Each structure stands twice: as structure tokens, then as C-alpha cells.
Coordinates of C-alpha atoms and ligand atoms in Angstrom, one line a residue:
M21 CA -85.4 -127.0 -81.6
E22 CA -83.4 -130.2 -81.8
I23 CA -80.3 -128.4 -82.9
V24 CA -80.6 -125.9 -80.0
Y25 CA -81.0 -128.8 -77.6
D26 CA -77.9 -130.6 -79.1
V27 CA -75.8 -127.4 -78.9
L28 CA -76.9 -127.0 -75.2
V29 CA -75.8 -130.7 -74.6
V30 CA -72.4 -129.9 -76.1
L31 CA -72.1 -126.8 -73.8
H32 CA -73.3 -128.9 -70.9
L33 CA -70.5 -131.5 -71.5
L34 CA -67.9 -128.7 -72.0
G35 CA -69.0 -127.2 -68.7
M36 CA -68.4 -130.5 -66.9
A37 CA -65.0 -130.6 -68.5
G38 CA -64.3 -127.0 -67.5
I39 CA -65.0 -127.7 -63.8
L40 CA -62.8 -130.8 -63.8
S41 CA -60.1 -128.9 -65.7
G42 CA -60.2 -126.2 -63.0
V43 CA -59.7 -128.9 -60.3
L44 CA -56.8 -130.4 -62.2
I45 CA -55.2 -127.0 -62.8
H46 CA -55.4 -126.3 -59.1
Y47 CA -53.7 -129.6 -58.1
T48 CA -51.0 -129.5 -60.9
A49 CA -50.2 -125.9 -61.9
K50 CA -51.6 -124.2 -58.7
A51 CA -52.6 -121.4 -61.1
A52 CA -55.2 -118.8 -60.1
A53 CA -57.0 -119.5 -63.4
A54 CA -58.3 -122.7 -61.8
F55 CA -60.9 -120.8 -59.7
A56 CA -62.3 -118.8 -62.6
A57 CA -62.5 -122.0 -64.6
M58 CA -64.4 -123.8 -61.8
L59 CA -66.8 -120.9 -61.2
H60 CA -67.6 -120.0 -64.8
S61 CA -68.1 -123.7 -65.7
A62 CA -70.3 -124.3 -62.7
I63 CA -72.5 -121.4 -63.8
L64 CA -72.6 -122.8 -67.3
Q65 CA -73.7 -126.2 -65.9
V66 CA -76.7 -124.8 -64.0
I67 CA -77.8 -122.5 -67.0
T68 CA -77.5 -125.2 -69.6
G69 CA -79.0 -127.9 -67.4
L70 CA -82.0 -125.7 -66.7
A71 CA -82.4 -124.8 -70.4
L72 CA -82.2 -128.5 -71.4
T73 CA -84.8 -129.4 -68.8
G74 CA -87.1 -126.6 -69.9
I75 CA -86.9 -127.6 -73.6
A76 CA -87.5 -131.2 -72.8
S77 CA -90.3 -130.5 -70.4
A78 CA -92.0 -128.3 -72.9
G79 CA -92.0 -131.3 -75.3
L80 CA -90.0 -129.5 -77.9
V81 CA -87.6 -132.4 -78.3
D82 CA -88.1 -136.2 -78.1
S83 CA -86.5 -136.6 -74.6
D84 CA -88.0 -137.8 -71.3
V85 CA -87.5 -135.7 -68.2
N86 CA -87.1 -137.5 -64.8
N87 CA -87.9 -134.7 -62.4
T88 CA -86.5 -136.5 -59.3
K89 CA -83.2 -137.0 -61.1
I90 CA -83.1 -133.4 -62.3
A91 CA -83.9 -132.1 -58.8
V92 CA -81.0 -134.1 -57.3
K93 CA -78.7 -133.0 -60.0
L94 CA -79.7 -129.4 -59.4
V95 CA -79.0 -129.6 -55.7
V96 CA -75.6 -131.1 -56.4
A97 CA -74.8 -128.5 -59.1
V98 CA -75.8 -125.6 -56.8
A99 CA -73.5 -127.1 -54.1
V100 CA -70.7 -127.1 -56.7
L101 CA -71.5 -123.6 -57.7
V102 CA -71.5 -122.3 -54.1
L103 CA -68.2 -124.0 -53.4
A104 CA -66.7 -122.6 -56.6
L105 CA -67.9 -119.1 -55.6
V106 CA -66.5 -119.4 -52.1
L107 CA -63.1 -120.6 -53.6
Y108 CA -63.2 -117.7 -56.1
R109 CA -63.5 -115.2 -53.4
R110 CA -61.5 -116.9 -50.6
R111 CA -58.6 -118.6 -52.3
D112 CA -57.0 -119.2 -48.9
L113 CA -59.7 -121.9 -48.3
A114 CA -58.4 -124.0 -51.2
D115 CA -56.3 -126.2 -49.0
R116 CA -59.2 -127.3 -46.8
G117 CA -60.6 -129.9 -49.2
L118 CA -63.1 -127.6 -51.0
V119 CA -61.4 -128.2 -54.4
A120 CA -61.7 -131.9 -53.9
A121 CA -65.3 -131.5 -52.9
V122 CA -66.0 -129.5 -56.2
G123 CA -64.4 -132.4 -58.2
G124 CA -66.1 -135.1 -56.2
L125 CA -69.5 -133.6 -56.5
T126 CA -69.1 -133.0 -60.2
V127 CA -68.2 -136.7 -60.7
V128 CA -71.3 -137.5 -58.6
N129 CA -73.4 -135.6 -61.1
V130 CA -71.8 -137.3 -64.0
I131 CA -72.6 -140.7 -62.4
I132 CA -76.2 -139.6 -61.7
A133 CA -76.6 -138.3 -65.3
V134 CA -75.4 -141.6 -66.8
F135 CA -76.7 -144.3 -64.4
W136 CA -80.0 -142.9 -63.1
Ligands
HEM221 C1 -72.0 -130.2 -62.0 C2 -73.1 -130.2 -62.6 C3 -73.5 -131.1 -63.7 C4 -72.8 -132.1 -64.3 C5 -71.4 -132.5 -64.1 C6 -73.7 -132.7 -65.3 C7 -73.3 -133.8 -66.2 C8 -74.1 -134.2 -67.2 C9 -73.7 -135.2 -68.2 C10 -72.3 -135.9 -68.2 C11 -74.7 -135.4 -69.0 C12 -74.7 -136.3 -70.3 C13 -75.3 -137.6 -69.9 C14 -75.6 -138.5 -71.1 O1 -75.7 -138.0 -72.2 O2 -75.9 -139.7 -70.8 C15 -75.8 -134.6 -68.6 C16 -77.0 -134.5 -69.2 C17 -78.1 -133.8 -68.7 N1 -78.1 -132.9 -67.7 FE1 -76.5 -132.5 -66.5 N2 -74.9 -132.1 -65.3 C18 -74.9 -131.2 -64.3 C19 -75.9 -130.3 -63.9 C20 -77.2 -130.4 -64.4 C21 -78.3 -129.6 -63.9 C22 -78.2 -128.5 -62.8 C23 -79.4 -129.9 -64.7 C24 -80.8 -129.4 -64.6 C25 -81.3 -128.6 -63.7 C26 -78.9 -130.9 -65.6 C27 -79.8 -131.4 -66.6 C28 -79.3 -132.4 -67.6 C29 -80.2 -132.9 -68.6 C30 -81.7 -132.5 -68.9 C31 -79.4 -133.8 -69.4 C32 -79.9 -134.6 -70.5 C33 -79.3 -134.2 -71.9 C34 -79.6 -135.2 -72.9 O3 -80.7 -135.3 -73.4 O4 -78.7 -136.0 -73.2 N3 -77.6 -131.2 -65.4 N4 -75.4 -133.9 -67.5

């Protein structure tokens, strides 16, 4: 199960990179692909995060689970996902700070993941 967990961690990190790539694509190239990158990566983050938590909580790997930290990360990740979904469907809202919010909240979750 260790290998499955490690593969999920890799996907989790790529998901984080995918969201931030979407944000950068929006601010540099202004390409529509930015919204798909943000949405699909945000979905990936929630799925891989929950899978990692499940595997660790089941004691299948040697990794402690801090439920409070996970709960906060989940709330932030769902906020990112909702924002990404809104942006995907309503691209006209992109100039109202929603893309910056997606990027900012993603960085918040990275900081929580590392420092908490
Ligand atoms: C925008 C959303 C998210 C971002 C940017 C993010 C970011 C990260 C990062 C950078 C790490 C690696 C930390 C390290 O190795 O020190 C990590 C690990 C982890 N994340 Fe997330 N995360 C997100 C959402 C979630 C969600 C929703 C969950 C669970 C419901 C979750 C559960 C975990 C777990 C269990 C680990 C530990 C993996 C390990 O053993 O190293 N994450 N996350």
C-alpha cells in the first residue's frame, strides 16, 4: 500500500502545480485552457487528498493523520474547487479577483500542509 500512497502523493503535488499553472496561464497567456487546468486540478486535489487521508486513517501506511488540519484543508480545497467551477462556467467573472482567490487559497493550503 506504501507505493499506492506515494503515487497519490505525487498526483497530489501535481494537482497543486496544475492549479497554480492555471492561475499563471490566466495572468500571462489569457488562454481559456487556464480554467480547465484549475478545475480539473482542483478536483484532483480533493480526490487524492481524501484518498491519502483514508489510507493513512486506516493504518495502511506509517503516517499520522491530524484530523483538524485535514478538515481545514478540505474546507479550503472545496472553496478552491467551487471558485474554479464558477470560473469554468462564467469566464466573464475572471476579472473580479476570483482567479487570484484560487491562487491565494491554494498557497494557503500548501502553507497549512507544510507548517501545521
Ligand atoms: C488546494 C488543495 C490542496 C493543496 C494545494 C494541497 C497541498 C499539499 C501539499 C503541498 C502536500 C505535501 C506536504 C508535505 O509533503 O510536507 C500535501 C500533503 C497532504 N495533503 Fe494536501 N493539499 C490540498 C488539499 C488536500 C485535501 C482536500 C486533503 C484531504 C481531505 C489533503 C490531504 C493531504 C494529506 C493526507 C497529505 C499528506 C501526504 C504525505 O503523507 O506526505 N490535501 N498537500
